[in-house]
CSV table of C-alpha atoms and ligand atoms in Angstrom, one decimal:
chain,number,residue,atom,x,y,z
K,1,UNK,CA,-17.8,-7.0,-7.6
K,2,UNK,CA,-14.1,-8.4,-8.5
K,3,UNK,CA,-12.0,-6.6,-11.4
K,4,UNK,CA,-10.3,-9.5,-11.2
K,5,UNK,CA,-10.9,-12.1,-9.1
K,6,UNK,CA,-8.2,-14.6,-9.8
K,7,UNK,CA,-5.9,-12.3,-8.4
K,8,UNK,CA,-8.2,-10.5,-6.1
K,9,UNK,CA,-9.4,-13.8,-4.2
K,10,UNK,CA,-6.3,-15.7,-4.7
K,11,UNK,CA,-5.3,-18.6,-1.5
K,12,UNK,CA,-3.1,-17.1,0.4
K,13,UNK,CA,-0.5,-19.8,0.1
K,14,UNK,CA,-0.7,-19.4,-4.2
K,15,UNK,CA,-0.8,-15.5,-3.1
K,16,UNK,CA,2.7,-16.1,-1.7
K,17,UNK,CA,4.1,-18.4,-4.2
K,18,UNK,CA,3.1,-15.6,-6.8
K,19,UNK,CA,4.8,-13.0,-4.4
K,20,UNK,CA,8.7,-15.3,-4.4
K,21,UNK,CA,8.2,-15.9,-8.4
K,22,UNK,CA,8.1,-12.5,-9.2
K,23,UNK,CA,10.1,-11.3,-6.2
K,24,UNK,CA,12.9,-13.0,-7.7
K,25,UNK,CA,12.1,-11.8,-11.2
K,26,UNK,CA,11.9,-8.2,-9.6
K,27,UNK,CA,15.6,-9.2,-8.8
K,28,UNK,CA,16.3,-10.1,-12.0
K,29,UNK,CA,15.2,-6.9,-13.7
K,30,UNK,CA,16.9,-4.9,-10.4
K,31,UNK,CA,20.1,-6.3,-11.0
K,32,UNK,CA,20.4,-4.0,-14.5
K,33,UNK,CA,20.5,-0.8,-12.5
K,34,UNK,CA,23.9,0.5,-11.7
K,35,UNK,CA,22.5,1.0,-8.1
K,36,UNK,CA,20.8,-2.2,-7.6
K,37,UNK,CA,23.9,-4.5,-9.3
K,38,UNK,CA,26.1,-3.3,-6.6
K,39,UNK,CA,24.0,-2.9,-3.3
K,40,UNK,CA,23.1,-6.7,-3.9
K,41,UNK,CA,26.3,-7.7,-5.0
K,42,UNK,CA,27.7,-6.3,-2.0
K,43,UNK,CA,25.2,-8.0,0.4
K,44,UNK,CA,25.3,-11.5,-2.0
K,45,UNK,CA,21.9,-11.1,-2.6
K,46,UNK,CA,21.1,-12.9,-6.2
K,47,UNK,CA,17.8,-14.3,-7.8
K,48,UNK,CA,18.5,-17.9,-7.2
K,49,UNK,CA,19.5,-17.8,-3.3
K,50,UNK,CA,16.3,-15.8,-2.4
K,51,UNK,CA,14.3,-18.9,-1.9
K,52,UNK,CA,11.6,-17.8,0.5
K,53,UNK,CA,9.6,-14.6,1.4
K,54,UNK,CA,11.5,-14.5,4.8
K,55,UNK,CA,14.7,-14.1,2.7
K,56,UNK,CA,13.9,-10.6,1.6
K,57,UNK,CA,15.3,-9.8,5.3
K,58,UNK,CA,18.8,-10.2,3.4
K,59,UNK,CA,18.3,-7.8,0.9
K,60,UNK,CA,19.1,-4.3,1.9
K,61,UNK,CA,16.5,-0.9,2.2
K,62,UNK,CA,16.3,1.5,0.0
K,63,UNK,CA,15.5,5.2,1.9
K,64,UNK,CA,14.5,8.5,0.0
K,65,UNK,CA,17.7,9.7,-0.1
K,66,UNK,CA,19.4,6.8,-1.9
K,67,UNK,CA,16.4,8.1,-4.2
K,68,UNK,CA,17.7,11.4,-4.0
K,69,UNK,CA,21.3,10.9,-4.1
K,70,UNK,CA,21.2,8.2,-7.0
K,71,UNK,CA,18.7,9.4,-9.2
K,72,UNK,CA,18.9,7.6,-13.1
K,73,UNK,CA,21.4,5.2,-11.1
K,74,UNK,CA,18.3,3.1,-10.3
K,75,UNK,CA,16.8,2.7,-13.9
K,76,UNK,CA,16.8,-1.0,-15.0
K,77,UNK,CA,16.1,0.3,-18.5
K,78,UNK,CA,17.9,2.8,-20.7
K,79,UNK,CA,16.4,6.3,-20.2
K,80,UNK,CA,14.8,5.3,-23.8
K,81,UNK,CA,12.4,2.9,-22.6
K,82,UNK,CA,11.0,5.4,-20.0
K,83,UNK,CA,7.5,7.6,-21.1
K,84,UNK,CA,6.8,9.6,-18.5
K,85,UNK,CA,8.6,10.9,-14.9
K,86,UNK,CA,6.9,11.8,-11.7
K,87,UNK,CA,8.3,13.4,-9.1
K,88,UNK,CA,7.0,13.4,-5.0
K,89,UNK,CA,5.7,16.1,-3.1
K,90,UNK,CA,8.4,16.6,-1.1
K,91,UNK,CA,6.6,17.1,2.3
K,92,UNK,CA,9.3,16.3,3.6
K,93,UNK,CA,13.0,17.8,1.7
K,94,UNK,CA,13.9,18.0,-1.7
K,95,UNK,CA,11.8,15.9,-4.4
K,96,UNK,CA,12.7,12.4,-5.6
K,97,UNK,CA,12.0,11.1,-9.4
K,98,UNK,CA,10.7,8.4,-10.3
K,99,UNK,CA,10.5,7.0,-14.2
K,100,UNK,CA,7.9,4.2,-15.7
K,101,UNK,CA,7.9,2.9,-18.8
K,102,UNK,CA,4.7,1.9,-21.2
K,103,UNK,CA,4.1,-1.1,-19.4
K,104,UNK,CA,4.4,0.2,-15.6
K,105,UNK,CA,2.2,2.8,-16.8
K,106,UNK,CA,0.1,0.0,-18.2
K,107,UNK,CA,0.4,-2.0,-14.7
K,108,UNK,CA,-0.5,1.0,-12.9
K,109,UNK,CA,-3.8,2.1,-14.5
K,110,UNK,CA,-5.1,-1.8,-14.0
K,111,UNK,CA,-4.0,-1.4,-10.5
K,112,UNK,CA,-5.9,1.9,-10.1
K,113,UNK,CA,-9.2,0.6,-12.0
K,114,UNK,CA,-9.2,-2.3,-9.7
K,115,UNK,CA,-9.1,-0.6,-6.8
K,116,UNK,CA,-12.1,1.7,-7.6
K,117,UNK,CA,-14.1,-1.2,-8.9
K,118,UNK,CA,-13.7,-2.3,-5.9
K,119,UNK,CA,-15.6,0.4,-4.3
K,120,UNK,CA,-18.5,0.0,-6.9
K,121,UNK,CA,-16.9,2.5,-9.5
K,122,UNK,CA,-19.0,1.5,-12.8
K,123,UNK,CA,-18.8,2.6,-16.8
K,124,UNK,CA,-21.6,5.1,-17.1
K,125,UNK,CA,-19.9,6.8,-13.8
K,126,UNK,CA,-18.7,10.7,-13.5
K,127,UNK,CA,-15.9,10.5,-12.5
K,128,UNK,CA,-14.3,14.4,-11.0
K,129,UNK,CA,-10.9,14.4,-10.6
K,130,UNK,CA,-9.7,16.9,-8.2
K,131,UNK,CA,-6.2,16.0,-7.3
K,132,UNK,CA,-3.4,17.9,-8.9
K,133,UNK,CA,-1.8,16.9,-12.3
K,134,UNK,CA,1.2,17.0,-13.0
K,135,UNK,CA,4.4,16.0,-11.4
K,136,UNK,CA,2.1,14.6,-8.1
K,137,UNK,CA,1.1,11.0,-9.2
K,138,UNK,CA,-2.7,11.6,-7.8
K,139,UNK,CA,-4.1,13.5,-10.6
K,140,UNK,CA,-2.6,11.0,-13.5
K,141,UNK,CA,-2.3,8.1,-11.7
K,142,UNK,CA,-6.5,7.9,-10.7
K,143,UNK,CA,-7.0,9.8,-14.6
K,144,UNK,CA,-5.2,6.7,-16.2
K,145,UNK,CA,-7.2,4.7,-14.0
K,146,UNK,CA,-10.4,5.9,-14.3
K,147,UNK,CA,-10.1,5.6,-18.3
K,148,UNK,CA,-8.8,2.3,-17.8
K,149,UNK,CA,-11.7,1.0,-15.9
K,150,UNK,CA,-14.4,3.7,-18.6
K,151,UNK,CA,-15.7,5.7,-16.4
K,152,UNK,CA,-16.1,9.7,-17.4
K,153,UNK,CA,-13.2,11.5,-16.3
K,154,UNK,CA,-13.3,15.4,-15.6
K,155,UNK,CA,-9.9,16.2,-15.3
K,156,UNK,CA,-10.1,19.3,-13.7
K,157,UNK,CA,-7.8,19.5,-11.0
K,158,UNK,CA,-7.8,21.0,-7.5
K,159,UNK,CA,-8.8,24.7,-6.4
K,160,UNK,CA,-11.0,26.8,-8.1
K,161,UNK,CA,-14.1,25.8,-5.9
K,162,UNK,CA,-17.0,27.1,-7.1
K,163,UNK,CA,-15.9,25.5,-10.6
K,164,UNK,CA,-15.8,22.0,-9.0
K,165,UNK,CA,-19.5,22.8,-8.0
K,166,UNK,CA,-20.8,24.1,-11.0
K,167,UNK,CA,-18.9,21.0,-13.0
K,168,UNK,CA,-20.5,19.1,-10.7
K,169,UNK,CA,-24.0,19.6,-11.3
K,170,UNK,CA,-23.8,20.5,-15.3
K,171,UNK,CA,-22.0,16.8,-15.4
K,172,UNK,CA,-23.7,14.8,-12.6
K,173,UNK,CA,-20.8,13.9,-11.2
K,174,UNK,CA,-21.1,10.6,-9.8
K,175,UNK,CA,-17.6,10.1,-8.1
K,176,UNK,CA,-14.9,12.4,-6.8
K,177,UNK,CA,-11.1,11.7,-6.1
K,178,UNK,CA,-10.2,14.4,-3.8
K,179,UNK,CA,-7.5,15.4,-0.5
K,180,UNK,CA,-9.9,14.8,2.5
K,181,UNK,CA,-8.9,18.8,4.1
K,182,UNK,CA,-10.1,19.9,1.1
K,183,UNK,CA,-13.4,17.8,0.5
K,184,UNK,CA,-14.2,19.9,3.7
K,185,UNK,CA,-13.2,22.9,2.6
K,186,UNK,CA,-15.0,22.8,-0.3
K,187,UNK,CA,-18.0,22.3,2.0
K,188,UNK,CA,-17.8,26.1,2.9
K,189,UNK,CA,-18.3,26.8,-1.1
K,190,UNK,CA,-21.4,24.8,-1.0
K,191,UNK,CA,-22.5,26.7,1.6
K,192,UNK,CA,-22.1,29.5,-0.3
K,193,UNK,CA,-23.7,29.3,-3.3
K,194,UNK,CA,-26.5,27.8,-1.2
K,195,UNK,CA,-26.1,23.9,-3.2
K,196,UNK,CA,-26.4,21.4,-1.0
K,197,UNK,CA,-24.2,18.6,-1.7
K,198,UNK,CA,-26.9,15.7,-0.8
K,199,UNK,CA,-29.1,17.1,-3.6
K,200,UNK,CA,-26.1,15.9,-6.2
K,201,UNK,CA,-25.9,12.4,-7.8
K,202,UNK,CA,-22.3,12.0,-6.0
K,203,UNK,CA,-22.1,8.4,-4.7
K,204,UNK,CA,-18.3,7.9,-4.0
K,205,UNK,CA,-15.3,9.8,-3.1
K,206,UNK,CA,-11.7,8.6,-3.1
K,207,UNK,CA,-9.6,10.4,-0.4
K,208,UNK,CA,-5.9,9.8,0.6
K,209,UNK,CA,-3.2,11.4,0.1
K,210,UNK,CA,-2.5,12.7,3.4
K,211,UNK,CA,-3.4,11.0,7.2
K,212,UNK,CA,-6.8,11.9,8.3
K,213,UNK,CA,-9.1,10.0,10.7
K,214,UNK,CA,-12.1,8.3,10.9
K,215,UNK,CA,-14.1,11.4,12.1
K,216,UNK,CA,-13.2,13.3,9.1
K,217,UNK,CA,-14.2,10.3,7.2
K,218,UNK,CA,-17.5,10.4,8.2
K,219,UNK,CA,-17.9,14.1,8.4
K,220,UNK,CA,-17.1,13.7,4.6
K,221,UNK,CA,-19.8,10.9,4.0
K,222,UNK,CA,-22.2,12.9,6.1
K,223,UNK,CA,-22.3,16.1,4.7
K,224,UNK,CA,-22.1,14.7,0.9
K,225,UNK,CA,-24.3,11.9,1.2
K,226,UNK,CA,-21.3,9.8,-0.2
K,227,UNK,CA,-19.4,6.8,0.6
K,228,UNK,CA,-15.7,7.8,0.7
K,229,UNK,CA,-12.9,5.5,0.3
K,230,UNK,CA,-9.2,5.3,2.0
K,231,UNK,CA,-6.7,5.1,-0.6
K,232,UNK,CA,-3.1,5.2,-0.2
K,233,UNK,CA,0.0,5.0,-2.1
K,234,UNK,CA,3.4,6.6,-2.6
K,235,UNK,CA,5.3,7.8,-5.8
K,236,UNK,CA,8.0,5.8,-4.7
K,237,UNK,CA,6.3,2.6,-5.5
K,238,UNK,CA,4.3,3.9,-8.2
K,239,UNK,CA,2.0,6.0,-6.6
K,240,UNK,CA,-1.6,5.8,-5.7
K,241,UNK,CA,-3.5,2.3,-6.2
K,242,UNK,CA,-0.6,0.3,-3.4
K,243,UNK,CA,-3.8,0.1,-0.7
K,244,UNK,CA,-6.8,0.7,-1.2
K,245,UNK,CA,-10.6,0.8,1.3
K,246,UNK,CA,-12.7,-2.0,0.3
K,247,UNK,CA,-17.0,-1.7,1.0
K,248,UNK,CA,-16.2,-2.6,4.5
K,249,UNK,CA,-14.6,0.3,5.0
K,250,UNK,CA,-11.8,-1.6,7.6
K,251,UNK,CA,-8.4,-0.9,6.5
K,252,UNK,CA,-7.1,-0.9,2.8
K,253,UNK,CA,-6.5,-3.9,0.4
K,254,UNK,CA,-2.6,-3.6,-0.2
K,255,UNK,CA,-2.7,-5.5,-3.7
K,256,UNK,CA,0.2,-8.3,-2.7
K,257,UNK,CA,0.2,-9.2,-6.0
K,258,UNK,CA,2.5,-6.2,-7.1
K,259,UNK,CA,3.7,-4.6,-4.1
K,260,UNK,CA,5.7,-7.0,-1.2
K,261,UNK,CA,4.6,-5.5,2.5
K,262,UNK,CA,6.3,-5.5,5.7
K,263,UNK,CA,5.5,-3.7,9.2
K,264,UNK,CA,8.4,-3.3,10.7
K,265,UNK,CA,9.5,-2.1,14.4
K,266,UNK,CA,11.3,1.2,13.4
K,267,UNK,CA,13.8,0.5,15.9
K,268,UNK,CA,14.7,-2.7,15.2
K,269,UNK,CA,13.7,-3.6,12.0
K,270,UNK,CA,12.2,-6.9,12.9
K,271,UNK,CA,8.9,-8.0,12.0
K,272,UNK,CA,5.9,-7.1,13.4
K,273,UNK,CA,2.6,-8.8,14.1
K,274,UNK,CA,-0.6,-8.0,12.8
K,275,UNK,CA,-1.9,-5.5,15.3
K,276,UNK,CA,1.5,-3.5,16.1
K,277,UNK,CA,2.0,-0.4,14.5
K,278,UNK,CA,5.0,0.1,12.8
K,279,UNK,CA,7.0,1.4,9.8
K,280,UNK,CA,5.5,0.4,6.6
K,281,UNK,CA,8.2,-1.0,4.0
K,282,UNK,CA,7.1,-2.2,0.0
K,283,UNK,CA,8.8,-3.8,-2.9
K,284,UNK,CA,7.7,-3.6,-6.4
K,285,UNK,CA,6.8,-6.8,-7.5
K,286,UNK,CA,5.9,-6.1,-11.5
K,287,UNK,CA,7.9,-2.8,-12.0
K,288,UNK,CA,10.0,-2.8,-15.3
K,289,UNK,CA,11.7,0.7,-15.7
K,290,UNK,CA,12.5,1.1,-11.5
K,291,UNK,CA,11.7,-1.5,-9.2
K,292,UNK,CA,12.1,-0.3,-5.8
K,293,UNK,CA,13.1,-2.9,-3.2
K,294,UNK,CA,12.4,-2.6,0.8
K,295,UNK,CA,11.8,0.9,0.9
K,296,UNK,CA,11.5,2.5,3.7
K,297,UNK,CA,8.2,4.6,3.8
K,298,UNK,CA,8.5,6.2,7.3
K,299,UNK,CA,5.0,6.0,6.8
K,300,UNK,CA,3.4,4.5,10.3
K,301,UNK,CA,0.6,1.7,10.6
K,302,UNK,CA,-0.6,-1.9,11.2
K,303,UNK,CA,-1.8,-5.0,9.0
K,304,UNK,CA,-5.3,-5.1,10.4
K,305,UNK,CA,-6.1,-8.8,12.0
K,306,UNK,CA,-8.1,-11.8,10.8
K,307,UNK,CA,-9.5,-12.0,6.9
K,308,UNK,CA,-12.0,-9.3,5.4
K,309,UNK,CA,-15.4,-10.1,4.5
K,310,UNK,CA,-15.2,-9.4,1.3
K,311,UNK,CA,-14.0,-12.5,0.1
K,312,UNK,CA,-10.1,-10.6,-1.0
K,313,UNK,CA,-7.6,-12.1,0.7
K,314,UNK,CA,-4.7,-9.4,0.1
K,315,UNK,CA,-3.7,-8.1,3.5
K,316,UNK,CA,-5.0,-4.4,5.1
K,317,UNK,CA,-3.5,-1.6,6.3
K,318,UNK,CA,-5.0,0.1,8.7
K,319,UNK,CA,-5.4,4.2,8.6
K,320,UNK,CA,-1.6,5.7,8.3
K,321,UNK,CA,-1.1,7.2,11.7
K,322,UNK,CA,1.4,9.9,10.8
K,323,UNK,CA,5.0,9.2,9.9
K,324,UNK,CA,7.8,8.6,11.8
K,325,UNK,CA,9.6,11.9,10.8
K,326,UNK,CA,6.5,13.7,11.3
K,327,UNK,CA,6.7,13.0,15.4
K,328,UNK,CA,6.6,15.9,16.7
K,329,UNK,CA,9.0,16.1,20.6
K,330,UNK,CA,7.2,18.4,22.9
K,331,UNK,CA,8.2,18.9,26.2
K,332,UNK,CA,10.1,15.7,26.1
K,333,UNK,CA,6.9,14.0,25.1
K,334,UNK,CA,6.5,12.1,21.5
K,335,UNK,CA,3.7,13.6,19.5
K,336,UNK,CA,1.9,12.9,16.5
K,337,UNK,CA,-0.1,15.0,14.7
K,338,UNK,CA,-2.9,12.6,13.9
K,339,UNK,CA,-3.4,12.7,17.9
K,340,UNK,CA,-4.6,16.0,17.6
K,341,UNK,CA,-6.8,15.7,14.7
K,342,UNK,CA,-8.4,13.0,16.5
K,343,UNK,CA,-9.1,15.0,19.7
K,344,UNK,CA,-10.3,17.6,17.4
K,345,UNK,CA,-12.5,16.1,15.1
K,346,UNK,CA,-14.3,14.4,17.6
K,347,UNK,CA,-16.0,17.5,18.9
K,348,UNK,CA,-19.1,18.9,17.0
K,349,UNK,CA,-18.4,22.3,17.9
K,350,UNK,CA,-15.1,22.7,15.9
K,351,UNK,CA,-14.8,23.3,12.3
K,352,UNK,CA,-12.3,22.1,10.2
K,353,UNK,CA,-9.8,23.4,10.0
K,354,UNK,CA,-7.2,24.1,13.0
K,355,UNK,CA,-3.4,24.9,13.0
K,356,UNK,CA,-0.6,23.8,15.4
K,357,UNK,CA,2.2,26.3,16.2
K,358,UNK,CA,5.5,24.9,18.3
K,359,UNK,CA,7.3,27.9,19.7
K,360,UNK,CA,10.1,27.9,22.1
K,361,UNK,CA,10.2,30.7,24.5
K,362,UNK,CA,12.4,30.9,28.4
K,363,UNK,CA,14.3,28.2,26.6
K,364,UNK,CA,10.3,25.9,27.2
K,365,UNK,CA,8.0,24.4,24.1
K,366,UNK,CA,5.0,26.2,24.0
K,367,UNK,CA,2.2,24.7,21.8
K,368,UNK,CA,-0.6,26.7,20.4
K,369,UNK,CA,-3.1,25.2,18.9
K,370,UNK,CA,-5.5,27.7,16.6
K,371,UNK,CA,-8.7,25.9,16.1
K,372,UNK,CA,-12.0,27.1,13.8
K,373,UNK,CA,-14.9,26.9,15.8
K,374,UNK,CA,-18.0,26.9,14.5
K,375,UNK,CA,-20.6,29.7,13.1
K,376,UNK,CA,-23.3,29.3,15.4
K,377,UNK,CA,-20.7,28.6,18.5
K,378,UNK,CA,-18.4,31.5,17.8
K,379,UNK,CA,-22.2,33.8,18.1
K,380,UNK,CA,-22.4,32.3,21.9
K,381,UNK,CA,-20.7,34.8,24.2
K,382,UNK,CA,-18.0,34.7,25.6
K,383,UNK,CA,-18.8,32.4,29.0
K,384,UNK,CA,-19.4,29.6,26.4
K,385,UNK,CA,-16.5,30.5,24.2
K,386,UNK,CA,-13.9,30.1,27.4
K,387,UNK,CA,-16.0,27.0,28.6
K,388,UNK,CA,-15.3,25.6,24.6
K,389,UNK,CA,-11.6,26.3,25.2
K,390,UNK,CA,-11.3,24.8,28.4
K,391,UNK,CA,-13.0,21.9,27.4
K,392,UNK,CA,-10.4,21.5,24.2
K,393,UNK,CA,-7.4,22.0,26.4
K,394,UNK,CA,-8.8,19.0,28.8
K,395,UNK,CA,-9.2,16.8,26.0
K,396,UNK,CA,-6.0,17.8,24.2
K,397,UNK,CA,-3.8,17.5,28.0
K,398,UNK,CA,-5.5,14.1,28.3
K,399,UNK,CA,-4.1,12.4,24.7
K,400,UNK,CA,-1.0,14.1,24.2
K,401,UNK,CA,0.5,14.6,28.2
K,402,UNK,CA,1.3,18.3,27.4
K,403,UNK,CA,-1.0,21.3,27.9
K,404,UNK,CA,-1.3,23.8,24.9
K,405,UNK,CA,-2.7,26.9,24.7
K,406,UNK,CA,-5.8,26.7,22.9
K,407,UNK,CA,-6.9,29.9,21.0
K,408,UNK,CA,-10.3,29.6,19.4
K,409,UNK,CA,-10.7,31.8,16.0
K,410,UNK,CA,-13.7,32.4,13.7
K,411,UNK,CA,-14.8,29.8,10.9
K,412,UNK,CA,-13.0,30.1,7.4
K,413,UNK,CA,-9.6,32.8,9.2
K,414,UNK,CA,-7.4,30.1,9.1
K,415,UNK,CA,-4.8,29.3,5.9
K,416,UNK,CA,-6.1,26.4,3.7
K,417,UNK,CA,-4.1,24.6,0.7
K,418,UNK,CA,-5.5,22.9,-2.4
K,419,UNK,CA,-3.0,20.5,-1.9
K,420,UNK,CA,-2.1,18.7,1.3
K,421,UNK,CA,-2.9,20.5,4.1
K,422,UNK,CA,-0.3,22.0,6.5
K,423,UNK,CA,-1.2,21.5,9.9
K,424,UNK,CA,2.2,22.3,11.9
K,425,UNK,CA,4.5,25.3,12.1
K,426,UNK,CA,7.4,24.6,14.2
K,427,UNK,CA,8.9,27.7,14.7
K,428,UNK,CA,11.1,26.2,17.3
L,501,LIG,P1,3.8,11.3,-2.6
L,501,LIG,O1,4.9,10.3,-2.8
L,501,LIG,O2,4.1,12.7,-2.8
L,501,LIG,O3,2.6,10.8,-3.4
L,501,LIG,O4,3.4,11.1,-1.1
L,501,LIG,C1,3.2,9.9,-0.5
L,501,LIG,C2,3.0,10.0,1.0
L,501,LIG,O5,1.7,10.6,1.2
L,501,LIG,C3,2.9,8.7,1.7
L,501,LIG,O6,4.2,8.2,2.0
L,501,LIG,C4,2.1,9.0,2.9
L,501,LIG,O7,2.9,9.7,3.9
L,501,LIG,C5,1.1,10.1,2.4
L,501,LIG,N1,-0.2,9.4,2.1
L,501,LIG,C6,-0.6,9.0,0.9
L,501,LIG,N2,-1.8,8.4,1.0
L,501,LIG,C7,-2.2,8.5,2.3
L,501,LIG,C8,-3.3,8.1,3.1
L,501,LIG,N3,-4.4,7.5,2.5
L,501,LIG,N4,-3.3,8.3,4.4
L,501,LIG,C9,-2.3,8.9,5.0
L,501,LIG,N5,-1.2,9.3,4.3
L,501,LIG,C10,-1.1,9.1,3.0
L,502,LIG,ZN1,-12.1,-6.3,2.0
């Protein structure tokens, strides 16, 4: 059940004396990179006068573009030392690089195999992984992990659909690592070649990568016959394998051993409690070649309240709600995408895929949402089709405050992406 349960199970109280020991290591090893020697310097921040887990509200953040603008700056190795570079997907600007040496790599697999042991990932599993290689740290990051922890790894990849099938029943793939938008996707492949999924040995699937709700969750367990697990993670701090779903399926595990979390009120940068969403910020704990200290993810969510019942007592995250550059200003009114998923999702007669368009005409924001509707539904005529689109607008005018313009389309007409999906357009 545990990969290792020393660690895994730890008291919270040894939990936290583990966390300052190496929290003032990771100090230690920070203060060799020209970036890190003078940021602390300059806010008298050393090893010895850290002398509680409260005290890392002295040190300062680190943001993307100090990642950006510093680049080798932050190594607290020579460039020697370092075996491999990734760099992030740059959703959002130009991409920052991150370098690990043998032993971060090392650190990393363990972290990855742990997490998917977790989930009930075995030797003698099949293990399909469909993220991309590469610079992204999903496909490596799980592929190391995966090795690590013995199951078979198909490194294949992501696109190419009716390949994944076809690997999938010459190997017996027994778990899948995959982007949730395209796990449904795929579905539509299935469908085509007339396989259906439940007919497959496949037993787990790790998604993450980008937000996604619950109801895609399950629409993924259902129509697979699968249990799928959250997982989350950012190149920044590694990459994958920093939270990850345990059986309960109630938020993700962030392993406290090597990463240092805070939930922070965006504004204010004060602490939250568990409950209140608010901006995720990490530390490395165990990274040699580039510990990262206090950076700030921009990605949005709470520590889920009370312990879990599986016995780990690292704290979870729950779902990440979007990210606070992805809010989206509409009429005056803060939106988040993950609001319309979740309106979206929820209703049986809509595919899935759907497309959000921000336009700005007469000097007003005009949203058009484009939604995928499905077969059978999009055969009805047209009374039901306009009832279906008055009932979306309701729903969508009810969460978000603003009224769109809904425009229903046939299934499979929107644009889809192997990697993570793109949902907005502002053409504002
Ligand atoms: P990258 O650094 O390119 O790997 O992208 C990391 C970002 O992807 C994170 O900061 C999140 O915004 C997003 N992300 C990763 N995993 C998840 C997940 N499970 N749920 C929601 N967003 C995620
Ligand atoms: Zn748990």
């Amino acid at each position: 059940m545990y990969w290792d349960k020393t660690h895994e199970t730890m008291d919270r109280a040894d939990l936290e004396l583990l966390q300052l020991a190496r929290l003032r290591e990771t100090l230690q090893v920070a203060l060799n990179s020209p970036f890190y020697r003078e940021r602390l310097q300059q806010a008298g921040v050393t090893p010895e006068n850290i002398s509680s887990l409260e005290d890392i509200s002295r040190i300062p953040f680190t943001t993307k573009d100090d990642l950006r603008s510093q680049g080798q700056a932050l190594l607290a190795r020579p460039l020697a030392d370092m075996v491999r570079l990734h760099a992030s997907s740059g959703t959002t600007g130009q991409a920052t690089v991150i370098y690990y040496t043998r032993e971060d790599i090392a650190t990393w697999a363990e972290l990855l195999a742990r997490s998917m042991y977790m989930t009930g990932l075995r030797p003698g599993d099949v293990f399909q992984n469909m993220m991309g290689y590469g610079l992204f740290t999903g496909g490596l990051g799980f592929h190391y992990g995966a090795e690590c922890l013995g199951a078979l790894t198909i490194p294949v990849g992501p696109g190419n659909s009716q390949r994944q099938v076809q690997l999938m029943q010459q190997f017996g793939t027994t778990a899948v690592h995959i982007i949730p938008s395209y796990a449904l996707y795929l579905l539509t492949t299935f469908a085509h070649m007339g396989v259906d999924p439940r007919s497959l040995p496949l037993r787990l699937a790790f998604v993450g990568a980008e937000p996604h709700t619950e109801d895609v969750r399950r629409r993924i367990e259902e129509a697979y016959g699968l249990k799928a697990y959250n997982s989350y993670g950012l190149s920044e701090l590694n990459g994958p394998g920093v939270a990850f779903e345990c059986p309960e399926q109630k938020g993700m595990h962030v392993w406290e051993d090597h990463f240092l979390l805070e939930v922070l009120d965006p504004q204010t940068l004060k602490p939250l409690p568990p409950g209140e969403v608010g901006e995720v910020v990490l530390t490395n704990l165990s990274r040699q070649g580039m510990p990262v200290l206090r950076y700030r993810t921009r990605d949005l969510a709470a520590v889920e309240p009370g312990d879990c019942a599986c016995g780990r007592s690292h704290r979870r995250l729950s779902r990440i709600q979007g990210r606070s550059d992805d809010m989206l200003i509409i009429k005056g009114v803060n939106i988040f995408p993950m609001q319309i998923e979740q309106v979206l999702m929820a209703m049986p007669e809509v595919e899935t895929n759907y497309l959000v368009e921000l336009k700005r005409e007469n000097f007003n924001d005009l949203m058009l949402v484009k939604v995928e509707v499905r077969e059978g539904f999009f055969k009805e005529d047209l009374r039901h089709l306009h009832a279906l689109q008055k009932k979306i607008t309701a729903a969508l005018k009810s969460e978000l405050l603003v009224t769109p313009k809904v425009e229903l389309v046939e299934p499979q007409t929107l644009p889809r992406s192997e990697g993570k999906a793109l949902r907005i357009v502002d053409l504002r």
